[in-house]
Coordinates of C-alpha atoms in Angstrom, one line a residue:
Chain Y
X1 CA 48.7 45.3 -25.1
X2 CA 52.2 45.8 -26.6
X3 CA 53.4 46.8 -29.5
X4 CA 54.4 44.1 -31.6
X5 CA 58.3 43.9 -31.8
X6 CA 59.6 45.4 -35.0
X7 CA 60.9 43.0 -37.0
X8 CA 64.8 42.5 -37.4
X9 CA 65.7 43.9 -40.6
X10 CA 66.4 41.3 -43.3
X11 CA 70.1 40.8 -43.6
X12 CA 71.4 41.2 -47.4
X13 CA 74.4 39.4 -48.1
X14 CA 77.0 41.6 -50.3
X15 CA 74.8 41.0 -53.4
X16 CA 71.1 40.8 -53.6
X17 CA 70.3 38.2 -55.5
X18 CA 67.2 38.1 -54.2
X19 CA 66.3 41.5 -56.1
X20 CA 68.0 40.8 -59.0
X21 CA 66.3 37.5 -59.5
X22 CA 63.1 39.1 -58.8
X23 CA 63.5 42.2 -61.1
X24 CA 64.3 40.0 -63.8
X25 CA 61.3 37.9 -63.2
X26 CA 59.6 41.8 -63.0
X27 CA 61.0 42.1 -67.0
X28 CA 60.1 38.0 -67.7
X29 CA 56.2 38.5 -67.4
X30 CA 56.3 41.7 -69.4
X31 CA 57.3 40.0 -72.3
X32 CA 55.1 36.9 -71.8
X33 CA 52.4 39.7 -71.4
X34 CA 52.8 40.5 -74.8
X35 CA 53.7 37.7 -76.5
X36 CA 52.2 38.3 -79.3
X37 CA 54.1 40.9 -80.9
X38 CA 56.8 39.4 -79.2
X39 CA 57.0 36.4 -81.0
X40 CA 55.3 38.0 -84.3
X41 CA 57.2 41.2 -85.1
X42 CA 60.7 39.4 -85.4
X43 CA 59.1 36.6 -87.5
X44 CA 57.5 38.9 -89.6
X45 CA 59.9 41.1 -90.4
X46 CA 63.5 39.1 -90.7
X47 CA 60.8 36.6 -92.8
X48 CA 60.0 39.4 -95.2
X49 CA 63.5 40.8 -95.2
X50 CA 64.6 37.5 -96.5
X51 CA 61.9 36.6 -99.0
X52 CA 63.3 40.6 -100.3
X53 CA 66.4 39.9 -100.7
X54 CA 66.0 36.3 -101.7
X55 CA 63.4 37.7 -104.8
X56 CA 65.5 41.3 -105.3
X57 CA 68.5 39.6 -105.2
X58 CA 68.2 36.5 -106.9
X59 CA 70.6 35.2 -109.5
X60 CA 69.9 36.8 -112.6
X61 CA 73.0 35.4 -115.4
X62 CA 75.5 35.2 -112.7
X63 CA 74.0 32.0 -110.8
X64 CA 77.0 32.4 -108.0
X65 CA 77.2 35.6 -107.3
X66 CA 73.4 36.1 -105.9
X67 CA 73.7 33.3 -104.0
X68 CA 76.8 33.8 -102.0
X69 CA 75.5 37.3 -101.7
X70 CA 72.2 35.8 -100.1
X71 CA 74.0 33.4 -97.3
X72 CA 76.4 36.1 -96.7
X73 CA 73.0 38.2 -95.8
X74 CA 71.3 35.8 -92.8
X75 CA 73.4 35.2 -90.3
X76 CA 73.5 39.4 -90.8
X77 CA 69.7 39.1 -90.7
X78 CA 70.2 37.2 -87.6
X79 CA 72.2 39.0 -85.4
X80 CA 70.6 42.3 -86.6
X81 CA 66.9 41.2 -85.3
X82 CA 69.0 39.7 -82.1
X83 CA 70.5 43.4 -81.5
X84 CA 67.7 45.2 -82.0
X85 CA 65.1 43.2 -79.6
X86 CA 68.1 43.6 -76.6
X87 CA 67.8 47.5 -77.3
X88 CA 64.2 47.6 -77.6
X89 CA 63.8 45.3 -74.2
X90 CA 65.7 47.9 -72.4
X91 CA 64.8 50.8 -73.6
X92 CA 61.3 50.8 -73.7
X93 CA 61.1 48.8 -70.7
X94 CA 62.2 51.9 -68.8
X95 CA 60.7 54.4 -70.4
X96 CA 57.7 53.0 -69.8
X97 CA 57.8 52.7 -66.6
X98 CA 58.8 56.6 -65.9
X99 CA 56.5 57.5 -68.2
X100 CA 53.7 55.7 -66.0
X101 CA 55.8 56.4 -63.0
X102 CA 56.1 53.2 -61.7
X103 CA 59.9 53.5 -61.6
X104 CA 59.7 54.3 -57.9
X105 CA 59.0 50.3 -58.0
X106 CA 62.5 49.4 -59.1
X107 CA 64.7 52.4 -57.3
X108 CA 63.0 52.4 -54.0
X109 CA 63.9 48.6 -52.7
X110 CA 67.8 48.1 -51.8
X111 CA 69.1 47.1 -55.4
X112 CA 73.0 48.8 -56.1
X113 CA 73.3 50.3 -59.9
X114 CA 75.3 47.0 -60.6
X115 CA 72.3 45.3 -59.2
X116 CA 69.9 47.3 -61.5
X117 CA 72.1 47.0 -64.7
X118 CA 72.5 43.3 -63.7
X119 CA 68.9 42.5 -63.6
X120 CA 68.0 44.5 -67.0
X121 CA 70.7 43.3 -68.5
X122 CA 70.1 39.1 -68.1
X123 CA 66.2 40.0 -69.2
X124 CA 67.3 41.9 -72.4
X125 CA 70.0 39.0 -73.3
X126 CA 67.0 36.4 -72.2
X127 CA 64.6 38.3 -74.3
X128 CA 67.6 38.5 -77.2
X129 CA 67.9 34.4 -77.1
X130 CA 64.5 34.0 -77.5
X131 CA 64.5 35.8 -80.6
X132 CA 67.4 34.2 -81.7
X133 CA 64.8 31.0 -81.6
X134 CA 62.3 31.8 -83.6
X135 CA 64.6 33.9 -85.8
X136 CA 66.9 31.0 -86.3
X137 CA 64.3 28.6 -88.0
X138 CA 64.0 31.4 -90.9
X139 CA 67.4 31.6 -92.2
X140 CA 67.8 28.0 -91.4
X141 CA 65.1 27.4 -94.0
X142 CA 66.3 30.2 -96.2
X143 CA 68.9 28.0 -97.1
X144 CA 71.8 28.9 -94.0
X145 CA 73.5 26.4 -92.0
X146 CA 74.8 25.9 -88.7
X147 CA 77.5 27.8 -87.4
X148 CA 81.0 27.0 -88.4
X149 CA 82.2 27.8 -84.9
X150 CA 79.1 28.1 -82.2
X151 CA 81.3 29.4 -79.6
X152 CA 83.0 32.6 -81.5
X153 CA 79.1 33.2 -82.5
X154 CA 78.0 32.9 -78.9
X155 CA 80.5 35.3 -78.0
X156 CA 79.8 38.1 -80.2
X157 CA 75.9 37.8 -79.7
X158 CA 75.9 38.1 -76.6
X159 CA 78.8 41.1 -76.1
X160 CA 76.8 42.9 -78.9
X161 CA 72.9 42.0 -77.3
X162 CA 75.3 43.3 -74.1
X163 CA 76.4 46.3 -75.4
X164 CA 72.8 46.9 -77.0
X165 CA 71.3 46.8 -73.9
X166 CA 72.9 48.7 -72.3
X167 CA 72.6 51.2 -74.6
X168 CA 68.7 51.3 -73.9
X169 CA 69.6 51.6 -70.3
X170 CA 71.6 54.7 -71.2
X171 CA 69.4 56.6 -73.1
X172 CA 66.1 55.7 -71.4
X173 CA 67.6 57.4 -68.3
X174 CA 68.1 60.3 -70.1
X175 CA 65.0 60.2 -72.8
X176 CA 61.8 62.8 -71.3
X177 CA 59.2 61.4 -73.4
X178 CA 58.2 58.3 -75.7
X179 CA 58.8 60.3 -79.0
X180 CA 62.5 60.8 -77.3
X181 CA 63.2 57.1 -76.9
X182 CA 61.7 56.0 -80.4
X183 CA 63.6 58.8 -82.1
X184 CA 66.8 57.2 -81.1
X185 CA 65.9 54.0 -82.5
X186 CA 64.4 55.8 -85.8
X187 CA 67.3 58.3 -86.3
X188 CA 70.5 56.5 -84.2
X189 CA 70.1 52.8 -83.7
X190 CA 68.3 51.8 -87.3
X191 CA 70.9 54.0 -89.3
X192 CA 73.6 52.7 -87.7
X193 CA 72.4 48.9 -87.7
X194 CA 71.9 49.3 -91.8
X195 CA 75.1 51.1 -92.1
X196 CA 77.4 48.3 -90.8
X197 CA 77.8 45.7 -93.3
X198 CA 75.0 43.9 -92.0
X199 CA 73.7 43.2 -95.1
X200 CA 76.8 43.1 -97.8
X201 CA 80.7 43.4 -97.4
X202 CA 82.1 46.3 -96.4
X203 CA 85.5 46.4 -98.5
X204 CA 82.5 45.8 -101.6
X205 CA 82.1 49.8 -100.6
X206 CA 83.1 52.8 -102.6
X207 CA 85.6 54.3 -101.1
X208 CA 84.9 57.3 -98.4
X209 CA 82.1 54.5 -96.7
X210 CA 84.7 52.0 -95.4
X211 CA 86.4 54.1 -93.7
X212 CA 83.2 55.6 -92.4
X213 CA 81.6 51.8 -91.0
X214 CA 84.7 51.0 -89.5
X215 CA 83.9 54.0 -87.0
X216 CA 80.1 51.6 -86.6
X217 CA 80.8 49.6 -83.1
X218 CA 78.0 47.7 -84.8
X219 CA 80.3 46.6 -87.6
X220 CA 82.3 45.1 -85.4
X221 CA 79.5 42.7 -83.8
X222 CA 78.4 41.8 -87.1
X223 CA 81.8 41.3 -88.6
X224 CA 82.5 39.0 -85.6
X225 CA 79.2 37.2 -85.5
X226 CA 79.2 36.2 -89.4
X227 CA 83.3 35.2 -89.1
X228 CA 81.7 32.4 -86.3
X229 CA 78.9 31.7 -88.1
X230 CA 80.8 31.4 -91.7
X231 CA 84.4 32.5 -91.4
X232 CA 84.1 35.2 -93.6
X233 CA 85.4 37.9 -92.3
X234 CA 86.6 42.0 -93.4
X235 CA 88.6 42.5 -90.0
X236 CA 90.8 40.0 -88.3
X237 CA 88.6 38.5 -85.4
X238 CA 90.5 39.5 -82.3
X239 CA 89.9 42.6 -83.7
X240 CA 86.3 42.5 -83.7
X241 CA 86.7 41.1 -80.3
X242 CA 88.7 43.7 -78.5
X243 CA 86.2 46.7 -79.8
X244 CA 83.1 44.7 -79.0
X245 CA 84.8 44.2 -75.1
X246 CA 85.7 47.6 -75.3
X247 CA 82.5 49.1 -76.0
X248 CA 81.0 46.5 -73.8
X249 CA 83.1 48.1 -70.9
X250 CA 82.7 51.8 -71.9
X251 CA 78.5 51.0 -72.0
X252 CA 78.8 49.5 -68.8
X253 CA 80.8 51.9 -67.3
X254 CA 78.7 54.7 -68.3
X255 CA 75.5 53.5 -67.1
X256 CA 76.5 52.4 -63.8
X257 CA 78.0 55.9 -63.4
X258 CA 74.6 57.2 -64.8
X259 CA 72.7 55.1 -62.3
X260 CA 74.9 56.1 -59.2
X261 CA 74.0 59.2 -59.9
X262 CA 70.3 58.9 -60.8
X263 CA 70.6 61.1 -63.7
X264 CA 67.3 61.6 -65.7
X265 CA 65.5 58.8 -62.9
X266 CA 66.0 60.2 -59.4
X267 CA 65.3 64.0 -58.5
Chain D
X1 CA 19.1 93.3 -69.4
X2 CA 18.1 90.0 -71.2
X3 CA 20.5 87.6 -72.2
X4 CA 19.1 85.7 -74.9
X5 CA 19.8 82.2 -75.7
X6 CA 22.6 81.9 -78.8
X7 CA 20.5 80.7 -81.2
X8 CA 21.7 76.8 -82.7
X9 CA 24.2 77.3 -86.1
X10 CA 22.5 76.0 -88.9
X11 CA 24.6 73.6 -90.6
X12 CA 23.5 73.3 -94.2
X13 CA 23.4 69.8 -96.4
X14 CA 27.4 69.3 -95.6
X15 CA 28.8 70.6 -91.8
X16 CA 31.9 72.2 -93.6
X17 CA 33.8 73.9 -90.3
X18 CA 33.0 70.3 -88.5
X19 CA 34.5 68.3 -91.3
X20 CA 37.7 71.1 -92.0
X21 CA 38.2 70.6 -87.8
X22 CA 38.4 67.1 -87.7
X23 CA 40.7 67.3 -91.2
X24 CA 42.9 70.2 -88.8
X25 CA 43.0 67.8 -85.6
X26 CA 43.5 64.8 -87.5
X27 CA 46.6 66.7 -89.5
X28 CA 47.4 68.4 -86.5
X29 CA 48.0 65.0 -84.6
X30 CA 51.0 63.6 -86.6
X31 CA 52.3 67.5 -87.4
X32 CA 53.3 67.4 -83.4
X33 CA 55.4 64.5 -83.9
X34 CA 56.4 64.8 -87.0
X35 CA 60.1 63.4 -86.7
X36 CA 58.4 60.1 -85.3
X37 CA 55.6 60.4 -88.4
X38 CA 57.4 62.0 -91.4
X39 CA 61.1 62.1 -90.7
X40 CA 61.6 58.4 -89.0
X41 CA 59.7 56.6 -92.2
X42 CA 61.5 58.6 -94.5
X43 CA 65.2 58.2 -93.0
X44 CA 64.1 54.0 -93.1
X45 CA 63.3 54.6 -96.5
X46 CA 66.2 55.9 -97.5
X47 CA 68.3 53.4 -95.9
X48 CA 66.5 50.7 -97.8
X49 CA 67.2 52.6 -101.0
X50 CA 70.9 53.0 -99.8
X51 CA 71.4 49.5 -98.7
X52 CA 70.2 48.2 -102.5
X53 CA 72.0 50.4 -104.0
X54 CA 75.3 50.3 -102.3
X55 CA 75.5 47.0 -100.8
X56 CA 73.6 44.8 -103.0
X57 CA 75.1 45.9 -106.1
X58 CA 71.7 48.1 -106.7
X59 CA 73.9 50.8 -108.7
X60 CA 75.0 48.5 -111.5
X61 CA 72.0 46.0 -111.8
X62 CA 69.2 46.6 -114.4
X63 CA 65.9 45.3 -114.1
X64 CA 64.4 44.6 -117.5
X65 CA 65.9 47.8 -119.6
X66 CA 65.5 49.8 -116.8
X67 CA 68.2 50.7 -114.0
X68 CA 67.8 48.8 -111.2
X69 CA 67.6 51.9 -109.1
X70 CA 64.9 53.8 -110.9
X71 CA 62.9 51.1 -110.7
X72 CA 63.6 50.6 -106.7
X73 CA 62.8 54.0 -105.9
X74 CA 58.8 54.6 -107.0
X75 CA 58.0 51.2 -105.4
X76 CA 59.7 52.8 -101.9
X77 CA 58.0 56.1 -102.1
X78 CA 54.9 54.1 -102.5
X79 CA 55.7 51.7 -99.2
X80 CA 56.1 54.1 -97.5
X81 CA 52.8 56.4 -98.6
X82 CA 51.0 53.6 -98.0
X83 CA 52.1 52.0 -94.6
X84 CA 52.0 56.3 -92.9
X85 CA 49.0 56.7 -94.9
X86 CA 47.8 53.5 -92.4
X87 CA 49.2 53.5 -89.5
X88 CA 47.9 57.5 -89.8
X89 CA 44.3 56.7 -89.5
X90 CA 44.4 53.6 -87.7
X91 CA 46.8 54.7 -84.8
X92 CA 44.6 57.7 -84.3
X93 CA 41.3 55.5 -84.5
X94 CA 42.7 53.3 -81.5
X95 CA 44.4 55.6 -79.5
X96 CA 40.8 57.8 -79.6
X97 CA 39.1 54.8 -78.3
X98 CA 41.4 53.4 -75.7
X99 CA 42.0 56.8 -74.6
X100 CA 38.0 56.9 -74.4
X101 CA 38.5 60.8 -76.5
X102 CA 36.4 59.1 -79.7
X103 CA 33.3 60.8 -77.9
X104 CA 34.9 64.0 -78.6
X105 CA 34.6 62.4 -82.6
X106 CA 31.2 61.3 -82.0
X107 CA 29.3 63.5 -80.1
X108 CA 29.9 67.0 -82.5
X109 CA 27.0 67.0 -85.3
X110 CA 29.1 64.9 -87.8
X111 CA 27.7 62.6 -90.1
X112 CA 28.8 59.3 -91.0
X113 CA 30.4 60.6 -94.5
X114 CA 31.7 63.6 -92.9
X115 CA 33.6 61.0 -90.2
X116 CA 35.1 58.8 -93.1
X117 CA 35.8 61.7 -94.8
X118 CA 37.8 63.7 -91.9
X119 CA 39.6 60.8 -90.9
X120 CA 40.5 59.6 -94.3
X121 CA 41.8 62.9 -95.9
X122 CA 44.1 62.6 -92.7
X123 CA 45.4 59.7 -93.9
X124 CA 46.2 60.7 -97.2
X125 CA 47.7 64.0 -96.2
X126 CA 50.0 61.8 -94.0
X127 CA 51.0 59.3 -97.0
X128 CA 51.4 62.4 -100.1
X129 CA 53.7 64.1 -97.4
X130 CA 55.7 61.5 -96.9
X131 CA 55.9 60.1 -100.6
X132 CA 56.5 63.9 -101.4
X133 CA 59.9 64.2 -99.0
X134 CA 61.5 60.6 -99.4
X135 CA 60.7 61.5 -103.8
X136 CA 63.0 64.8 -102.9
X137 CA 65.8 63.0 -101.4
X138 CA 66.0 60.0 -103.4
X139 CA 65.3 61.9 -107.1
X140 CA 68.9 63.2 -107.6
X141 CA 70.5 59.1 -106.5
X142 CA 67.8 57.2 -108.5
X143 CA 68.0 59.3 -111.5
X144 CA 64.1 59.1 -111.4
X145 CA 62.0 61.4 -114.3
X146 CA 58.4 61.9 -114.3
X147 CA 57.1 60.1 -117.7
X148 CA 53.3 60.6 -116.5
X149 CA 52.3 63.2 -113.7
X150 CA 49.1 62.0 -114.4
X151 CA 49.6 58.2 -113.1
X152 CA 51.8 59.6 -110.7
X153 CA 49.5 61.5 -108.9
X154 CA 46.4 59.0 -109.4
X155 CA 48.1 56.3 -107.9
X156 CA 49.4 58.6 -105.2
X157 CA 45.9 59.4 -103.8
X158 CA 44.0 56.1 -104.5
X159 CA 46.8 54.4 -102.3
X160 CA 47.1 56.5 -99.7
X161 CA 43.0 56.5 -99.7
X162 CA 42.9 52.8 -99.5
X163 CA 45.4 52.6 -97.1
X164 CA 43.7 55.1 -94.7
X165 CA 40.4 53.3 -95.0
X166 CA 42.0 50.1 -94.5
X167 CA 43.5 51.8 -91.3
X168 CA 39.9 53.3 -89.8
X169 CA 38.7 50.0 -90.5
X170 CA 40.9 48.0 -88.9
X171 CA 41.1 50.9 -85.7
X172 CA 37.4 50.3 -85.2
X173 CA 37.1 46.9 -85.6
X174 CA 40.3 46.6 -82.7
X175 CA 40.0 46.4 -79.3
X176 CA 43.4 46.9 -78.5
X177 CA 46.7 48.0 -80.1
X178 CA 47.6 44.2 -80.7
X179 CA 45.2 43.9 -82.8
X180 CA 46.2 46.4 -85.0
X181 CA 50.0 45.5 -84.9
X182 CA 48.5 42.2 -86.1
X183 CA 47.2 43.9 -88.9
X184 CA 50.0 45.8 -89.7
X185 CA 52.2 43.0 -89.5
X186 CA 50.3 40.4 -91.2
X187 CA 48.4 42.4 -93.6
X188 CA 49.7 45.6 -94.2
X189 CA 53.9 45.4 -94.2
X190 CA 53.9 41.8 -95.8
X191 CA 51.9 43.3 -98.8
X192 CA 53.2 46.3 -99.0
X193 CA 57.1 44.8 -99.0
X194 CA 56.0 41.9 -101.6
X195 CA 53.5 43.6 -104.2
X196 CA 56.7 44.1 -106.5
X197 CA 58.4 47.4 -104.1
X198 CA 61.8 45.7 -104.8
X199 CA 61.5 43.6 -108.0
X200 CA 59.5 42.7 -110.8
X201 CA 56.8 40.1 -110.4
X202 CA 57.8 38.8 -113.0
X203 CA 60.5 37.1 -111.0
X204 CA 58.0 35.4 -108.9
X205 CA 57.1 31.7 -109.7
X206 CA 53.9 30.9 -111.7
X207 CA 51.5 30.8 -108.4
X208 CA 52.2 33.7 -107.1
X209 CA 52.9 36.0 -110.1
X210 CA 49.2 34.9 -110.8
X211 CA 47.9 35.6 -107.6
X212 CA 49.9 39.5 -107.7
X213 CA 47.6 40.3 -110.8
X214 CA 44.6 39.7 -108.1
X215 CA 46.6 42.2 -105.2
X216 CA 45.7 45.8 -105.4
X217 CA 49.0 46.4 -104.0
X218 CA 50.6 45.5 -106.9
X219 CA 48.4 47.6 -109.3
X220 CA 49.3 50.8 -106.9
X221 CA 52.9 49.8 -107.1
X222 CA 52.8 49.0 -111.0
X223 CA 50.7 52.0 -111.7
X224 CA 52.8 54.7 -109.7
X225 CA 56.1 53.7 -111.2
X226 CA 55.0 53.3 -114.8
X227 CA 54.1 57.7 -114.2
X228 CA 58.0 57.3 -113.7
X229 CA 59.5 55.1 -115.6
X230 CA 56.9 54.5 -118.6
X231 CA 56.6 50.6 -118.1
X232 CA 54.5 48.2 -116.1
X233 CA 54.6 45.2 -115.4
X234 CA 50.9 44.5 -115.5
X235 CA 48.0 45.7 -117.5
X236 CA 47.3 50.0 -116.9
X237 CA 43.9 50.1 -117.4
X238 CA 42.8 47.1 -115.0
X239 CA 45.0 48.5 -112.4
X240 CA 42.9 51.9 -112.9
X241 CA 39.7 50.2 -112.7
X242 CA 41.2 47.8 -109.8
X243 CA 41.9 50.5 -107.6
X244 CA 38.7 52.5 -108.0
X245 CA 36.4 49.5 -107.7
X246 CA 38.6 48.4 -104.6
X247 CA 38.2 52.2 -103.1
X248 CA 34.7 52.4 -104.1
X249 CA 34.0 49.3 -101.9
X250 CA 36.0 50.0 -99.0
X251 CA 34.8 53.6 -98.6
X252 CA 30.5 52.0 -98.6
X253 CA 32.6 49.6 -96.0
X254 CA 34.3 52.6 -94.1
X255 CA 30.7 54.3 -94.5
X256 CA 28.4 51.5 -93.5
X257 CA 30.8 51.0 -90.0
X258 CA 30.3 54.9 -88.9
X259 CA 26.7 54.7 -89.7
X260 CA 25.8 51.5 -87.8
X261 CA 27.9 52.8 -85.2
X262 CA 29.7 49.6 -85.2
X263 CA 32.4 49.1 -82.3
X264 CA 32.1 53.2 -81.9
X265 CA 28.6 53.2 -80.0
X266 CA 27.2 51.5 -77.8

């Protein structure tokens, strides 16, 4: 009896799309695994946040004021619940898996960091559109309308889920433990999500804050999102534009560099 | 030489050391994280009381005769006591039983008081710490004074109580930790963020500012910030006798489920 011939090795073009495609159909099913707090934790809380605002703010002598206020708040709403879900897909996503140790699954087959980033990346923005639908019916109802310019929207959502994302990536390489990970979104990503004029105008500040927000990469995502969505704007949008691609860049950058290198995921 | 058996402690009517250990493990279990437990609610707190005030015009805006931001603050430090004082017993309820460690709970001579009562003074420990630090930081912003300690303090405790035994209710009744992230986003945050934490009810329409005069949330809410600011919205004494009728009912509950060994044994 021989031994069977070993099989030829399976020829991999210059980019795997094979592995990327199947990494982000790794990151599909955990999110349709739980679906539940998927779909119910975004509802629930950007429903309550607007029922808030909507009751704390609501015009009281000044019938104009509160309610320019309030439609200047959702599409903030919006593309704060849209940033936050790309972080948390990320982020959590890894950490979980090197927590359980099932990481080997991901950095063992033939994937490139661009590959890697690639795959995470296209599930966290997936993952960020589909909160954007069942966010979108909320505000819609809450008395917002469609985008002014759905394109400029587009844009900024998905540089900023982008940048977000990537952003997980980074830090779940480096966080040790769960309590790591969740601190950054407690202590880092929360802070600087309220602190970036997702919720009022900026130039409505007293005066050191500003100057402060305008440091916020976040501002700059919101600020761009809400010009699309309303053309109201505090910074002129190519602005807004440049320092989102910018940070995009620098994010990307970092992680691929943090990936070739395997810190905090290969020994 | 004859080593005699240790003879078996004799626990009198009330197993104090069992009851004071669980107390220390279940205090124990939220000091070791206690950025993700004490510091993370309080630094979302605080952003919420810096986002009304700041963005939302919160510094200028009255509510009634009152300023807008002493009224804010009390009905945040009591979110906040109330969701930890929660997500304190429930978490550690679940977690136990998933892990399979709740027969480290159950097997120790413990009755079914002494469970409910370890588990619940956890809870409340949790929740008064909490209420306690984000009160320090927001006091000198919110301009708060203490009118009543008494109220203050009252409402403190029977919140943070109900809360817990709504929390080792709802971890023995789950299976898994969906369940209880359904109850916390269903029941506990909705109620919590709309018994009158950010406004009066008396901005709500007819319907529902009827139904809030049924909610214990609002009573806890009402009651804690009229020991700071000296005015409710709602009616003291029914809000005294809502929340200890409501606590009295949920602790036979709490009771009842560690006696029957409900969910817990098999």
């Amino acid at each position: 009896m021989t031994a069977p011939a070993p099989r030829a090795p399976w020829p991999i073009g210059r980019v795997h799309w094979l592995g990327i495609a199947t990494l982000y159909r790794r990151e599909a099913k955990r999110y349709l695994r739980w679906w539940f707090e998927f779909i119910t934790q975004p509802l629930v809380s950007t429903g309550l946040f607007v029922l808030v605002f909507h009751l704390a703010l609501g015009p009281e002598g000044d019938e104009g004021a509160g309610e320019a206020a309030f439609t200047y708040l959702l599409p903030g709403l919006l593309i704060y619940s849209l940033l936050m879900q790309a972080a948390a897909s990320t982020l959590y996503s890894l950490v979980f898996d090197k927590i359980e140790g099932a990481l080997a699954d991901i950095l063992m087959p033939p994937l490139t960091p661009g590959e890697f980033a690639a795959g995470y990346l296209m599930s966290a923005l997936s993952a960020a559109a589909a909160t954007a639908a069942i966010v979108l019916p909320i505000v819609l109802l809450a008395g917002l309308g469609l985008p002014a310019d759905p394109l400029t929207v587009a844009v900024f959502a998905t540089l900023g889920c982008a940048e977000l994302a990537l952003c997980g990536i980074a830090i779940a390489t480096v966080a040790k433990k769960w309590d790591q990970a969740e601190a950054f979104v407690s202590f880092g990503l929360t802070p600087a999500a309220f602190l970036s004029g997702v919720f009022a105008p900026v130039s409505a500040l007293p005066d050191p804050l500003p100057a402060i927000i305008k440091l916020n990469p976040f501002h700059y995502i919101v600020d761009g999102f809400r010009a699309g969505y309303l053309g109201q704007h505090d910074n002129p949008v190519w602005l807004n534009l440049v320092v989102c691609l910018a940070v995009t860049a620098g994010m990307l950058g970092l992680c691929l560099s943090m990936l070739r290198r395997g810190v905090g995921i290969r020994a | 030489m004859i080593h005699q058996a240790p003879t078996p402690r004799t626990i009198g009517a009330v197993n104090w050391l069992g009851l004071w250990t669980l107390y220390r493990k279940e205090v124990r279990r939220f000091l070791k994280v206690i950025f993700q437990t004490v510091g993370a609610p309080v630094v979302t707190t605080l952003l919420f009381f810096a986002v009304f005030a700041l963005a939302l015009g919160g510094i200028v805006r009255t509510t009634g005769t009152v300023p807008y931001l002493e009224f804010l603050a009390p009905g945040l430090v009591m979110m906040a006591m109330a969701q930890n004082a929660f997500a304190n017993t429930s978490s550690s309820v679940i977690i136990a039983k998933v892990q399979g460690n709740i027969v480290d709970v159950l097997m120790p001579p413990l009755s079914a008081l002494e469970l409910a009562v370890g588990y619940v003074a956890g809870g409340i420990t949790r929740g008064l710490l909490v209420g306690f630090v984000t009160l320090l930081a927001m006091a000198p912003f919110a301009g708060l004074t203490i009118y009543n300690p008494v109220f203050v303090l009252y409402h403190a405790v029977m919140a943070c109580a109900l809360l817990s035994m709504l929390g080792v209710m709802g971890g023995i009744w789950a299976e898994k930790f969906d369940h209880i992230a359904a109850v916390t986003n269903f029941i506990v945050t909705p109620l919590t963020f709309l018994s009158g934490t950010f406004y009066t009810v008396d901005r709500l329409p007819e319907t529902f500012w009827w139904l809030a005069h049924f909610n214990p949330f609002f009573y806890m809410i009402d009651g804690f910030r009229y020991g700071f600011i000296g005015h409710s919205d709602g009616t003291l004494a029914v809000g005294l006798l809502v929340l200890a009728g409501v606590n009295l009912a949920l602790g036979a509950a709490t009771y009842r489920m560690f006696a029957s060994g409900y969910k817990l044994k098999a």
